[in-house]
């Protein structure tokens, strides 16, 4: 990190004290730039003994403490420098860096904004502010910052990559692709650009193209564990689980990716009925630091690891259903998100035939993904699963719960659409309910249609799980009412939609879990959103 002096504006001759400080500062900066941090710190402190309000010594001592990861000390000196010279962009920028290292992203963003206020074209502050807004999931302000950065430096690699990522997360794939390609044109050997383009290809269901782009990124940097982890996930979409496992194991050797990779490997072990290995992989998720991971990554780690730990505890307390399941039973595929894990290796009875539950994990998949007109990675995986199913077989599909949450899925999309149209929402008003019902009906009809047509290619009978009654979460009265209305409406619409397709039946989780007031008593819940394996005997008659 190169150090810089504040600009000198005083043209008058230096006093002896100022000369002494100037000599010390020059020597300190020389040591600092050469990485001799202890010597630099001693000289900065010597300057402060002469003049405790010297802005350069306070600022650069703060920088030194960032470099040695003494962030609280850095805050002290940087705030002092800012108090002395509030319109200097650099102390604000470095204060942002200190907060960023401390994962205080809101404070970091504020500090970068202060730096930009002092120097509107300070591109490092602009880019870092955008990154903080991304972490805070404020994509509107992130996009503004990254567009400003690209305007100031059209050929800057990180500006194009970051703007592409921001647009990609907002599902603006066409524009995102433009910036990813521009980033690759700027630096063809930059692995991040190929990784980002691969992620976009994957989201659009271009799995083979995604694999090639991930492999390109890994070829350019064999230790690029983000791409290794992503390639593993792509093999999972391709149902090439042995290849996926090998790559996840490789990624797990990286401290920054171990928790994510091990969580996925633990999931595979649960599906394979290897409880000891599942527990071993989950050890890294206990009391792990959430700070290095994005909110999306933390949601995956916490959601899956806590669910798996609950399933293992249930297995130990009530092992009989697992012990009674004949390993020689034909497996029945259960396509779905994490909810499919509930039925792993349990006996399932369908039309007097006995099967062994075999989840086919579609991590993060909503019913909406299959209902959506556009091709995507989940449609690719579902089609791949159908090709591996036997003719005239049976398939269970466990989707829909993620669509019916208060913080994502149907409700969020409905409210966003109403806001964009300047429409008021009142869930006790008939117009609001009619609009919501129509949106849900469109989704369930397209969802059933897609599953039916895909299954018809091999004369497969599909059984769709509906959404169980929810537990009363830590939500206010209005939010609970909205959730109650949403899930009841979704399940009714799903049942009505399914009647139009001969090869689709509904497995009714809702009526079994409903306490008659639209909520679950908790009898069959193992955590806030997942059901206990005890539900299997209830709904499948064993």
Coordinates of C-alpha atoms in Angstrom, one line a residue:
X1 CA 0.0 0.0 0.0
X2 CA 1.6 3.2 -1.2
X3 CA 1.4 6.1 1.2
X4 CA 0.7 9.7 0.1
X5 CA 1.2 13.0 1.7
X6 CA -1.6 15.5 2.1
X7 CA -1.2 18.4 -0.4
X8 CA 0.8 21.3 1.0
X9 CA -0.9 24.6 0.5
X10 CA 1.3 26.7 2.9
X11 CA 4.0 28.5 0.7
X12 CA 5.6 30.3 3.7
X13 CA 9.0 29.0 5.1
X14 CA 8.7 26.1 7.4
X15 CA 9.3 26.6 11.1
X16 CA 12.0 24.4 12.8
X17 CA 9.2 22.2 14.2
X18 CA 7.6 21.8 10.8
X19 CA 11.0 20.9 9.3
X20 CA 11.5 18.3 11.9
X21 CA 8.1 16.8 11.2
X22 CA 8.7 16.9 7.5
X23 CA 12.0 15.0 7.8
X24 CA 10.3 12.4 10.1
X25 CA 7.3 12.0 7.8
X26 CA 9.5 11.4 4.8
X27 CA 11.5 8.8 6.7
X28 CA 8.3 7.2 8.0
X29 CA 6.7 7.0 4.6
X30 CA 9.9 5.5 3.1
X31 CA 9.8 2.7 5.7
X32 CA 6.1 2.3 5.2
X33 CA 6.4 1.9 1.4
X34 CA 9.2 -0.7 1.9
X35 CA 7.0 -2.7 4.3
X36 CA 9.0 -1.8 7.4
X37 CA 5.9 -1.2 9.4
X38 CA 7.4 -1.2 12.9
X39 CA 9.9 1.5 12.0
X40 CA 7.2 3.5 10.2
X41 CA 4.9 3.3 13.3
X42 CA 7.7 4.5 15.6
X43 CA 8.3 7.5 13.4
X44 CA 4.6 8.3 13.1
X45 CA 4.3 8.2 16.9
X46 CA 7.4 10.5 17.2
X47 CA 5.6 13.0 15.0
X48 CA 2.5 12.8 17.1
X49 CA 4.5 13.5 20.2
X50 CA 5.6 16.8 18.5
X51 CA 2.1 17.5 17.1
X52 CA -0.8 15.3 18.1
X53 CA -3.0 16.9 15.4
X54 CA -0.7 16.1 12.5
X55 CA -3.2 14.8 9.9
X56 CA -0.7 12.8 7.9
X57 CA 0.7 10.9 10.9
X58 CA -2.7 10.1 12.2
X59 CA -4.0 9.0 8.8
X60 CA -1.0 6.9 7.9
X61 CA -0.8 5.3 11.4
X62 CA -4.4 4.3 10.8
X63 CA -3.4 2.8 7.5
X64 CA -0.6 0.9 9.1
X65 CA -3.0 -0.6 11.7
X66 CA -5.3 -1.8 8.9
X67 CA -2.3 -3.6 7.4
X68 CA -1.5 -5.3 10.7
X69 CA -5.2 -6.0 11.3
X70 CA -5.5 -3.9 14.4
X71 CA -8.7 -2.4 13.2
X72 CA -9.9 -0.8 16.5
X73 CA -6.6 1.2 16.6
X74 CA -7.0 2.1 13.0
X75 CA -10.5 3.5 13.7
X76 CA -9.0 5.7 16.4
X77 CA -6.3 7.3 14.2
X78 CA -8.4 7.6 11.1
X79 CA -11.3 9.3 13.0
X80 CA -8.7 11.7 14.5
X81 CA -7.4 12.5 11.0
X82 CA -10.9 13.1 9.7
X83 CA -11.7 15.4 12.7
X84 CA -8.6 17.5 11.8
X85 CA -9.2 17.5 8.0
X86 CA -12.8 16.5 7.3
X87 CA -12.7 17.3 3.6
X88 CA -9.8 14.9 2.8
X89 CA -11.1 11.9 0.9
X90 CA -8.3 9.5 1.8
X91 CA -8.9 9.2 5.6
X92 CA -12.6 8.6 4.8
X93 CA -11.7 5.9 2.3
X94 CA -9.3 4.1 4.7
X95 CA -11.9 4.3 7.5
X96 CA -14.2 2.5 5.0
X97 CA -11.5 -0.1 4.5
X98 CA -11.2 -0.6 8.3
X99 CA -14.9 -1.0 8.7
X100 CA -15.0 -3.4 5.7
X101 CA -12.4 -5.6 7.2
X102 CA -14.5 -5.6 10.4
X103 CA -17.6 -6.6 8.3
X104 CA -19.4 -3.4 9.4
X105 CA -20.7 -3.0 5.9
X106 CA -23.2 -0.2 6.6
X107 CA -20.5 1.9 8.3
X108 CA -18.0 1.1 5.5
X109 CA -20.5 2.2 2.9
X110 CA -21.1 5.5 4.8
X111 CA -17.4 6.2 5.0
X112 CA -16.9 5.5 1.3
X113 CA -19.8 7.9 0.6
X114 CA -18.0 10.5 2.6
X115 CA -14.9 10.0 0.6
X116 CA -16.9 10.4 -2.6
X117 CA -18.4 13.6 -1.2
X118 CA -14.9 15.0 -0.8
X119 CA -13.7 13.7 -4.2
X120 CA -16.5 12.7 -6.5
X121 CA -14.2 10.8 -9.0
X122 CA -12.4 8.7 -6.3
X123 CA -13.0 5.4 -8.1
X124 CA -11.7 3.1 -5.3
X125 CA -14.3 4.6 -3.0
X126 CA -17.0 4.3 -5.6
X127 CA -16.2 0.6 -6.3
X128 CA -16.0 -0.3 -2.6
X129 CA -19.2 1.5 -1.8
X130 CA -20.9 -0.5 -4.6
X131 CA -19.5 -3.7 -3.1
X132 CA -20.8 -2.8 0.4
X133 CA -24.2 -2.1 -1.0
X134 CA -24.1 -5.5 -2.8
X135 CA -23.4 -7.2 0.5
X136 CA -26.2 -5.3 2.1
X137 CA -28.4 -6.4 -0.8
X138 CA -29.1 -2.8 -1.8
X139 CA -28.7 -3.5 -5.5
X140 CA -30.2 -0.2 -6.5
X141 CA -27.4 1.9 -4.9
X142 CA -24.8 -0.7 -5.9
X143 CA -25.8 -0.5 -9.5
X144 CA -25.6 3.4 -9.4
X145 CA -22.0 3.1 -8.0
X146 CA -20.8 0.5 -10.5
X147 CA -22.3 2.4 -13.4
X148 CA -20.5 5.5 -12.2
X149 CA -17.2 3.5 -12.0
X150 CA -17.6 2.2 -15.6
X151 CA -18.4 5.7 -16.8
X152 CA -15.1 7.0 -15.2
X153 CA -13.0 4.0 -16.2
X154 CA -14.7 2.1 -19.1
X155 CA -11.8 -0.3 -19.4
X156 CA -11.4 -1.1 -15.7
X157 CA -11.8 -4.8 -15.1
X158 CA -13.4 -4.8 -11.7
X159 CA -15.8 -2.1 -12.6
X160 CA -17.2 -4.2 -15.5
X161 CA -17.2 -7.4 -13.5
X162 CA -19.0 -5.8 -10.6
X163 CA -21.6 -4.1 -12.7
X164 CA -22.2 -7.4 -14.5
X165 CA -22.7 -9.2 -11.2
X166 CA -25.0 -6.5 -9.9
X167 CA -27.2 -6.7 -13.0
X168 CA -27.1 -10.5 -12.9
X169 CA -28.4 -10.6 -9.4
X170 CA -31.3 -8.4 -10.6
X171 CA -32.0 -11.0 -13.4
X172 CA -30.9 -8.5 -16.0
X173 CA -29.0 -11.2 -17.8
X174 CA -28.7 -9.5 -21.2
X175 CA -27.0 -6.4 -19.9
X176 CA -25.0 -8.5 -17.4
X177 CA -23.6 -10.6 -20.3
X178 CA -22.4 -7.5 -22.0
X179 CA -20.3 -6.4 -19.1
X180 CA -19.0 -10.0 -18.4
X181 CA -17.9 -10.2 -22.0
X182 CA -16.3 -6.8 -21.8
X183 CA -14.4 -7.8 -18.7
X184 CA -13.0 -10.9 -20.6
X185 CA -12.1 -8.7 -23.6
X186 CA -10.2 -6.4 -21.2
X187 CA -8.3 -9.3 -19.5
X188 CA -8.8 -12.6 -21.4
X189 CA -6.7 -14.4 -18.7
X190 CA -8.8 -13.1 -15.8
X191 CA -10.5 -16.2 -14.2
X192 CA -13.1 -14.1 -12.5
X193 CA -14.6 -13.0 -15.8
X194 CA -15.0 -16.6 -17.0
X195 CA -16.4 -17.7 -13.7
X196 CA -19.0 -14.9 -13.8
X197 CA -20.0 -15.7 -17.4
X198 CA -20.3 -19.3 -16.4
X199 CA -22.7 -18.5 -13.6
X200 CA -24.9 -16.6 -16.1
X201 CA -24.8 -19.5 -18.6
X202 CA -25.8 -21.9 -15.8
X203 CA -28.7 -19.7 -14.7
X204 CA -30.1 -19.8 -18.2
X205 CA -29.9 -23.6 -18.3
X206 CA -26.8 -23.7 -20.6
X207 CA -25.1 -26.2 -18.4
X208 CA -22.5 -27.5 -20.8
X209 CA -21.4 -23.9 -21.7
X210 CA -21.2 -23.1 -18.0
X211 CA -19.0 -26.1 -17.4
X212 CA -16.6 -25.1 -20.1
X213 CA -16.4 -21.5 -18.8
X214 CA -15.8 -22.8 -15.2
X215 CA -13.1 -25.1 -16.5
X216 CA -11.4 -22.2 -18.3
X217 CA -11.4 -20.2 -15.1
X218 CA -9.8 -23.1 -13.2
X219 CA -7.2 -23.6 -15.9
X220 CA -6.2 -20.0 -15.5
X221 CA -6.1 -20.3 -11.7
X222 CA -6.1 -23.9 -10.4
X223 CA -6.5 -22.5 -6.9
X224 CA -9.7 -20.6 -7.8
X225 CA -11.9 -22.4 -5.3
X226 CA -15.0 -20.3 -6.1
X227 CA -15.0 -21.7 -9.7
X228 CA -14.2 -25.2 -8.4
X229 CA -17.2 -25.0 -6.0
X230 CA -19.4 -23.6 -8.8
X231 CA -18.3 -26.3 -11.3
X232 CA -19.2 -28.9 -8.6
X233 CA -22.7 -27.4 -8.4
X234 CA -23.0 -27.5 -12.1
X235 CA -22.2 -31.2 -12.2
X236 CA -24.9 -31.6 -9.5
X237 CA -27.4 -29.9 -11.9
X238 CA -26.2 -32.5 -14.6
X239 CA -26.8 -35.3 -12.1
X240 CA -23.1 -36.2 -12.2
X241 CA -22.8 -36.5 -8.4
X242 CA -19.6 -38.4 -8.3
X243 CA -17.8 -35.6 -10.2
X244 CA -19.6 -33.1 -8.0
X245 CA -18.4 -34.8 -4.8
X246 CA -14.8 -34.9 -5.9
X247 CA -14.9 -31.2 -6.7
X248 CA -16.6 -30.3 -3.4
X249 CA -13.9 -32.2 -1.6
X250 CA -11.3 -30.3 -3.4
X251 CA -13.0 -27.0 -2.6
X252 CA -13.3 -27.9 1.1
X253 CA -9.5 -27.7 1.4
X254 CA -9.9 -23.9 1.1
X255 CA -10.7 -22.3 4.5
X256 CA -12.9 -19.8 2.6
X257 CA -15.0 -22.5 1.0
X258 CA -14.8 -25.4 3.5
X259 CA -18.1 -24.6 5.3
X260 CA -20.2 -24.4 2.1
X261 CA -18.6 -27.4 0.5
X262 CA -18.9 -29.5 3.6
X263 CA -22.5 -28.6 4.1
X264 CA -23.2 -29.9 0.6
X265 CA -21.2 -33.1 1.2
X266 CA -23.1 -33.6 4.4
X267 CA -26.3 -33.4 2.4
X268 CA -25.0 -36.1 0.0
X269 CA -24.1 -38.3 3.0
X270 CA -27.6 -38.0 4.5
X271 CA -29.1 -39.0 1.1
X272 CA -26.7 -42.0 1.0
X273 CA -27.7 -43.0 4.6
X274 CA -24.2 -42.4 5.9
X275 CA -25.0 -40.7 9.2
X276 CA -21.4 -40.8 10.6
X277 CA -20.0 -39.1 7.6
X278 CA -22.8 -36.6 7.6
X279 CA -22.0 -35.6 11.2
X280 CA -18.3 -35.4 10.4
X281 CA -18.9 -32.9 7.6
X282 CA -21.2 -30.8 9.7
X283 CA -18.6 -30.3 12.4
X284 CA -17.2 -27.3 10.4
X285 CA -20.7 -25.6 10.4
X286 CA -20.9 -25.5 14.2
X287 CA -20.1 -22.0 15.5
X288 CA -18.6 -21.1 12.2
X289 CA -17.9 -17.4 11.5
X290 CA -20.7 -16.0 9.2
X291 CA -18.6 -12.9 8.4
X292 CA -16.7 -14.1 5.3
X293 CA -19.8 -15.2 3.6
X294 CA -22.6 -13.4 1.7
X295 CA -26.1 -13.3 3.1
X296 CA -27.2 -15.8 0.4
X297 CA -24.3 -18.2 1.4
X298 CA -25.1 -17.9 5.1
X299 CA -28.8 -18.6 4.4
X300 CA -27.8 -21.9 2.6
X301 CA -25.2 -22.9 5.3
X302 CA -27.5 -22.2 8.3
X303 CA -30.6 -23.6 6.7
X304 CA -29.2 -26.9 5.5
X305 CA -26.8 -27.6 8.3
X306 CA -29.4 -26.9 11.1
X307 CA -31.9 -29.0 9.2
X308 CA -29.5 -31.9 8.8
X309 CA -28.5 -31.7 12.5
X310 CA -32.2 -31.9 13.4
X311 CA -32.7 -34.9 11.1
X312 CA -29.7 -36.7 12.6
X313 CA -31.0 -36.1 16.1
X314 CA -34.4 -37.4 15.0
X315 CA -32.7 -40.5 13.5
X316 CA -31.0 -41.2 16.8
X317 CA -34.2 -40.8 18.8
X318 CA -36.5 -42.6 16.5
X319 CA -34.4 -45.0 14.3
X320 CA -37.1 -47.7 13.8
X321 CA -38.6 -46.2 10.6
X322 CA -35.1 -46.2 9.0
X323 CA -34.3 -49.7 10.3
X324 CA -37.5 -51.1 9.0
X325 CA -36.9 -49.8 5.5
X326 CA -35.7 -52.5 3.3
X327 CA -32.5 -51.3 1.5
X328 CA -33.5 -53.6 -1.4
X329 CA -36.7 -51.6 -2.1
X330 CA -36.7 -49.9 -5.4
X331 CA -35.9 -46.2 -4.9
X332 CA -38.5 -43.5 -5.7
X333 CA -37.1 -40.2 -6.8
X334 CA -38.1 -37.1 -4.9
X335 CA -37.2 -34.0 -6.9
X336 CA -37.1 -31.0 -4.7
X337 CA -35.3 -28.5 -2.6
X338 CA -34.2 -29.2 1.0
X339 CA -37.7 -30.4 1.9
X340 CA -37.1 -33.6 -0.1
X341 CA -34.4 -34.6 2.5
X342 CA -37.2 -35.4 5.0
X343 CA -38.1 -38.6 3.1
X344 CA -34.6 -39.9 2.5
X345 CA -34.3 -43.7 3.1
X346 CA -37.8 -44.1 4.5
X347 CA -40.5 -46.5 3.2
X348 CA -43.0 -44.8 0.9
X349 CA -46.2 -46.5 -0.2
X350 CA -47.8 -45.4 -3.4
X351 CA -50.7 -47.3 -4.9
X352 CA -49.9 -50.4 -2.7
X353 CA -46.3 -50.4 -4.0
X354 CA -43.4 -49.9 -1.5
X355 CA -40.4 -47.8 -2.3
X356 CA -37.4 -46.3 -0.6
X357 CA -37.2 -42.5 -0.6
X358 CA -34.4 -41.2 -2.8
X359 CA -34.1 -37.4 -2.9
X360 CA -32.9 -35.7 -6.1
X361 CA -31.8 -32.4 -4.7
X362 CA -32.6 -29.2 -6.6
X363 CA -31.1 -26.7 -4.2
X364 CA -33.0 -23.4 -4.2
X365 CA -35.6 -24.4 -6.7
X366 CA -39.1 -22.9 -6.6
X367 CA -42.2 -24.0 -8.4
X368 CA -41.8 -20.7 -10.2
X369 CA -38.6 -21.9 -11.8
X370 CA -40.4 -24.7 -13.5
X371 CA -43.4 -22.5 -14.3
X372 CA -41.3 -19.7 -15.8
X373 CA -41.2 -19.5 -19.6
X374 CA -37.5 -18.9 -19.8
X375 CA -35.1 -21.8 -19.8
X376 CA -33.0 -22.1 -16.5
X377 CA -30.7 -24.4 -14.6
X378 CA -33.6 -26.0 -12.7
X379 CA -35.5 -26.9 -15.9
X380 CA -32.3 -28.5 -17.2
X381 CA -31.9 -30.5 -14.1
X382 CA -35.5 -31.6 -14.1
X383 CA -35.4 -32.7 -17.7
X384 CA -32.1 -34.6 -17.0
X385 CA -33.9 -36.3 -14.1
X386 CA -36.7 -37.4 -16.3
X387 CA -34.3 -39.0 -18.8
X388 CA -32.9 -41.1 -16.0
X389 CA -36.4 -42.3 -14.9
X390 CA -37.8 -45.6 -16.0
X391 CA -40.7 -45.7 -18.3
X392 CA -44.1 -45.9 -16.5
X393 CA -42.4 -45.0 -13.2
X394 CA -43.5 -42.7 -10.4
X395 CA -41.9 -39.4 -9.4
X396 CA -42.5 -37.2 -6.3
X397 CA -42.0 -33.5 -6.6
X398 CA -41.4 -31.5 -3.4
X399 CA -41.5 -27.8 -4.4
X400 CA -43.5 -24.7 -3.4
X401 CA -42.6 -23.9 0.2
X402 CA -40.0 -21.4 -0.9
X403 CA -42.5 -19.8 -3.2
X404 CA -44.8 -19.3 -0.2
X405 CA -42.5 -17.5 2.3
X406 CA -43.0 -14.0 3.7
X407 CA -39.6 -12.8 2.6
X408 CA -39.3 -14.3 -0.9
X409 CA -41.3 -15.8 -3.7
X410 CA -44.9 -15.0 -4.6
X411 CA -45.6 -12.3 -1.9
X412 CA -42.5 -10.3 -2.6
X413 CA -43.1 -10.4 -6.3
X414 CA -46.8 -9.4 -5.8
X415 CA -45.9 -6.5 -3.6
X416 CA -43.2 -5.3 -5.9
X417 CA -45.5 -5.4 -8.9
X418 CA -48.2 -3.4 -7.0
X419 CA -45.6 -0.9 -5.9
X420 CA -44.4 -0.4 -9.5
X421 CA -48.0 0.2 -10.6
X422 CA -48.7 2.5 -7.6
X423 CA -51.4 0.2 -6.4
X424 CA -52.3 0.0 -2.7
X425 CA -52.4 -3.5 -1.1
X426 CA -55.0 -4.7 1.5
X427 CA -55.2 -8.4 2.0
X428 CA -58.7 -8.1 3.4
X429 CA -59.8 -6.3 0.3
X430 CA -61.5 -8.4 -2.4
X431 CA -59.6 -6.7 -5.3
X432 CA -56.2 -7.4 -3.7
X433 CA -57.2 -11.0 -3.0
X434 CA -58.4 -11.4 -6.6
X435 CA -55.2 -10.1 -8.0
X436 CA -53.1 -12.3 -5.7
X437 CA -55.2 -15.4 -6.6
X438 CA -54.8 -14.7 -10.3
X439 CA -51.0 -14.5 -10.0
X440 CA -50.9 -17.7 -8.0
X441 CA -53.2 -19.5 -10.5
X442 CA -51.0 -18.5 -13.4
X443 CA -48.0 -20.0 -11.5
X444 CA -49.6 -23.3 -10.5
X445 CA -51.1 -23.8 -13.9
X446 CA -47.8 -23.3 -15.7
X447 CA -46.0 -25.4 -13.0
X448 CA -48.4 -28.3 -13.4
X449 CA -48.3 -28.0 -17.2
X450 CA -44.5 -28.1 -17.3
X451 CA -44.2 -31.1 -15.0
X452 CA -47.0 -33.0 -16.8
X453 CA -45.4 -32.4 -20.2
X454 CA -42.0 -33.4 -19.0
X455 CA -43.3 -36.6 -17.4
X456 CA -45.4 -37.5 -20.3
X457 CA -42.3 -38.2 -22.4
X458 CA -41.8 -41.4 -20.4
X459 CA -45.3 -42.0 -19.2
X460 CA -44.4 -41.0 -15.6
X461 CA -47.0 -40.4 -12.9
X462 CA -46.0 -37.3 -10.8
X463 CA -47.2 -36.6 -7.3
X464 CA -46.8 -33.0 -6.3
X465 CA -46.5 -32.1 -2.6
X466 CA -48.5 -29.1 -1.6
X467 CA -47.2 -26.6 1.0
X468 CA -47.7 -27.5 4.7
X469 CA -49.4 -25.2 7.1
X470 CA -46.8 -22.8 8.5
X471 CA -45.6 -22.4 12.0
X472 CA -46.3 -19.0 13.5
X473 CA -43.0 -17.3 12.9
X474 CA -41.7 -14.2 14.6
X475 CA -43.8 -12.0 12.3
X476 CA -46.3 -9.3 13.1
X477 CA -50.0 -9.9 13.0
X478 CA -50.4 -8.5 9.4
X479 CA -47.5 -10.6 8.1
X480 CA -48.9 -13.8 9.6
X481 CA -52.3 -13.1 8.1
X482 CA -50.7 -12.6 4.7
X483 CA -48.8 -15.8 5.0
X484 CA -51.9 -17.7 6.0
X485 CA -53.9 -16.3 3.0
X486 CA -51.0 -17.0 0.6
X487 CA -50.5 -20.7 1.5
X488 CA -54.2 -21.5 1.6
X489 CA -54.7 -19.8 -1.8
X490 CA -51.6 -21.6 -3.3
X491 CA -52.7 -25.0 -2.2
X492 CA -56.3 -24.5 -3.4
X493 CA -55.0 -23.3 -6.8
X494 CA -52.5 -26.2 -7.0
X495 CA -55.2 -28.7 -6.5
X496 CA -57.5 -27.1 -9.1
X497 CA -54.6 -26.8 -11.6
X498 CA -53.6 -30.5 -11.1
X499 CA -57.1 -31.7 -12.0
X500 CA -56.5 -30.8 -15.6
X501 CA -53.6 -33.3 -16.0
X502 CA -54.1 -37.0 -15.8
X503 CA -50.5 -37.8 -14.9
X504 CA -50.5 -35.4 -11.8
X505 CA -51.8 -36.1 -8.3
X506 CA -51.4 -34.0 -5.1
X507 CA -49.9 -35.2 -1.8
X508 CA -51.8 -33.1 0.8
X509 CA -49.4 -32.0 3.5
X510 CA -51.6 -28.9 4.3
X511 CA -54.6 -30.7 5.7
X512 CA -52.4 -33.0 7.8
X513 CA -50.5 -30.1 9.4
X514 CA -53.3 -27.5 9.5
X515 CA -54.6 -26.8 13.0
X516 CA -57.9 -25.6 11.3
X517 CA -56.8 -22.0 11.7
X518 CA -54.3 -22.1 8.8
X519 CA -51.2 -22.7 10.9
X520 CA -49.4 -25.8 12.1
X521 CA -49.5 -27.1 15.6
X522 CA -45.9 -28.1 15.2
X523 CA -46.5 -31.8 15.6
X524 CA -44.9 -32.6 12.3
X525 CA -42.4 -29.8 12.0
X526 CA -38.8 -30.4 12.8
X527 CA -37.8 -26.7 12.4
X528 CA -39.4 -23.5 11.3
X529 CA -40.0 -24.6 7.7
X530 CA -39.2 -28.3 7.4
X531 CA -41.3 -31.3 8.3
X532 CA -40.1 -34.2 10.5
X533 CA -39.7 -37.7 9.0
X534 CA -42.7 -38.6 11.1
X535 CA -44.9 -37.1 8.4
X536 CA -43.8 -39.9 6.0
X537 CA -45.8 -42.5 7.9
X538 CA -48.8 -40.2 8.2
X539 CA -49.1 -39.3 4.5
X540 CA -48.0 -42.6 3.0
X541 CA -50.0 -44.8 5.3
X542 CA -47.1 -46.5 7.1

